[in-house]
C-alpha atoms as a PDB file:
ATOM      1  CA  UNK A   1      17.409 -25.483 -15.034  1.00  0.00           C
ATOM      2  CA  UNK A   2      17.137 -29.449 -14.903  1.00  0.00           C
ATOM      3  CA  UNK A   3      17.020 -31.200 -18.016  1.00  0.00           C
ATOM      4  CA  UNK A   4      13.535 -32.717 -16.868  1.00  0.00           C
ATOM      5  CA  UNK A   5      12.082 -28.890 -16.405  1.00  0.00           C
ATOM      6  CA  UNK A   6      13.257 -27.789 -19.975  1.00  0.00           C
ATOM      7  CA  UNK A   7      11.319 -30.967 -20.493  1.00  0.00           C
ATOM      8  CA  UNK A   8       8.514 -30.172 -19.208  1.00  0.00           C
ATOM      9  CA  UNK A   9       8.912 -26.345 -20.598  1.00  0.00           C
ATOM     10  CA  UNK A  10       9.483 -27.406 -24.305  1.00  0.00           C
ATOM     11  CA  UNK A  11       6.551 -29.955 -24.285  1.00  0.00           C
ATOM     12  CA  UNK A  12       3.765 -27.553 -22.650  1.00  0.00           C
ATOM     13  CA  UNK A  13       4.839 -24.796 -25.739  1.00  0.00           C
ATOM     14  CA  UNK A  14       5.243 -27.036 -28.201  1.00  0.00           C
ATOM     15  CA  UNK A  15       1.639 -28.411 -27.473  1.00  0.00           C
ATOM     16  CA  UNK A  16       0.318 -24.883 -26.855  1.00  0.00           C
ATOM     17  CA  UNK A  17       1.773 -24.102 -30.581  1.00  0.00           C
ATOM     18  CA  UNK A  18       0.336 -27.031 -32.060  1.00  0.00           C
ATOM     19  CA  UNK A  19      -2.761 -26.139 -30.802  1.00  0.00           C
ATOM     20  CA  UNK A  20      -3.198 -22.404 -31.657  1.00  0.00           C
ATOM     21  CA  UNK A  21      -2.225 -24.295 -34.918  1.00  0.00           C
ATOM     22  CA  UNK A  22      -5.176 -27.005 -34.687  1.00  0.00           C
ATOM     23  CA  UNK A  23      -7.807 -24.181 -33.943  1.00  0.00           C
ATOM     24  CA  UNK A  24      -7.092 -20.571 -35.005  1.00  0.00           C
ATOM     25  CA  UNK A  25      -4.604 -20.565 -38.212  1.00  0.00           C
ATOM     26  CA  UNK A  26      -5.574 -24.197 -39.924  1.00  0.00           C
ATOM     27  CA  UNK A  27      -8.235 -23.704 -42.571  1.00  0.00           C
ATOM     28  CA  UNK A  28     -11.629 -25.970 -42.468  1.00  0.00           C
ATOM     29  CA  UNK A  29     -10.184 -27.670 -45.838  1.00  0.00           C
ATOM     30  CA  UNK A  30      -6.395 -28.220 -44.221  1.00  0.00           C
ATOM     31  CA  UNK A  31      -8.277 -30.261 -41.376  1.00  0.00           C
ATOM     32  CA  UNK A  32     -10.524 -32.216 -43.751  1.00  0.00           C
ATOM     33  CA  UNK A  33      -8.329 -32.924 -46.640  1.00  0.00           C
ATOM     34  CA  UNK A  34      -4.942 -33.469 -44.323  1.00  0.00           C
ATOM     35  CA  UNK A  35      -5.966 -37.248 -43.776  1.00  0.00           C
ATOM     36  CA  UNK A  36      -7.109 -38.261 -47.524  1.00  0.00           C
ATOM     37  CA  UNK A  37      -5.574 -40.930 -49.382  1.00  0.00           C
ATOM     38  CA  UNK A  38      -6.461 -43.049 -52.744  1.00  0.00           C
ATOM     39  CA  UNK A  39      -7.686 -45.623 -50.391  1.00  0.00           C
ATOM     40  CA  UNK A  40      -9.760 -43.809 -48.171  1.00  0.00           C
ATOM     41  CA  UNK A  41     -10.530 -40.492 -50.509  1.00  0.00           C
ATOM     42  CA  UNK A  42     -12.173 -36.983 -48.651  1.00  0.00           C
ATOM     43  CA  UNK A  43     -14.828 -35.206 -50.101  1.00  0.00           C
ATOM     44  CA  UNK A  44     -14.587 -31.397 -49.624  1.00  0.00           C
ATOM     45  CA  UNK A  45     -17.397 -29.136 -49.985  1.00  0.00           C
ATOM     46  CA  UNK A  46     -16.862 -25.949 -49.917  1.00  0.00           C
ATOM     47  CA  UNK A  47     -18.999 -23.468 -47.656  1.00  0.00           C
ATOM     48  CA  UNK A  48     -18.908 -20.636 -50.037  1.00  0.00           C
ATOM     49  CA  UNK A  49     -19.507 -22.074 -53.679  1.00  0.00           C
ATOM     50  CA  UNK A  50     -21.281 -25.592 -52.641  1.00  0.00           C
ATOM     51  CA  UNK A  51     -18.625 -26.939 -54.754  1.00  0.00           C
ATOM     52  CA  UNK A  52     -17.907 -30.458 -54.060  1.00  0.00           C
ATOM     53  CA  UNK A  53     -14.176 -32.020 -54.883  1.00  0.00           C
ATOM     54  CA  UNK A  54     -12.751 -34.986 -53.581  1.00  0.00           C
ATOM     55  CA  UNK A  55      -9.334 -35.426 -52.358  1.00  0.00           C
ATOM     56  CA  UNK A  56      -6.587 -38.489 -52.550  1.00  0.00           C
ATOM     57  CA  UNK A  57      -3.341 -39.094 -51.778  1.00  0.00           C
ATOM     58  CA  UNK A  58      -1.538 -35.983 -53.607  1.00  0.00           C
ATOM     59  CA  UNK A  59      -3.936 -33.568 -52.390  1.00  0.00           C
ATOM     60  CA  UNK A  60      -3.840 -35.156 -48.954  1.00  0.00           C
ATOM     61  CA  UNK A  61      -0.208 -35.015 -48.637  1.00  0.00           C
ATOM     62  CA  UNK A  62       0.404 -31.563 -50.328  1.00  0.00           C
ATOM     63  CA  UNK A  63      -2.173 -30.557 -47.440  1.00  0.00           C
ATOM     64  CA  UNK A  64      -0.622 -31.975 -44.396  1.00  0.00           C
ATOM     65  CA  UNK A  65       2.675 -30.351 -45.610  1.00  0.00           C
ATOM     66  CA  UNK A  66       0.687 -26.928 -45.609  1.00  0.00           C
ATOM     67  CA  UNK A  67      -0.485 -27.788 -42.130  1.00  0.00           C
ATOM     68  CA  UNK A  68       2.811 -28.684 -40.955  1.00  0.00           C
ATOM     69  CA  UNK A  69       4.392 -25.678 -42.409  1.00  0.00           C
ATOM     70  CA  UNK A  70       1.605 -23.072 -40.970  1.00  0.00           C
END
């Protein structure tokens, strides 16, 4: 195989992964709280309890790491 069809191969899985990852395994919170920051903090609430947190740059970057990791 040409190195422009493994390519082509890799890319199409590796976005087919990510998104299986996006839609069916990532939790509601993972996709809210992936982004936050100190300057730009997320408020979570959560479905169950009604609880609301909010979210900086810790929780933001312990989340994406989670994200990246599932």
């Amino acid at each position: 195989m040409h190195r422009p069809g493994i390519f082509a191969s890799l890319l199409g899985l590796t976005r087919a992964a990510s998104n299986v990852g996006d839609f069916w395994v990532q939790s509601d919170f993972c996709a809210r709280v992936k982004g936050a920051s100190d300057d730009h903090p997320v408020t979570y609430t959560d479905p169950r309890t009604k609880q609301e947190t909010t979210h900086g740059t810790a929780a933001g970057r312990q989340t994406c790491l989670h994200h990246c990791l599932t």
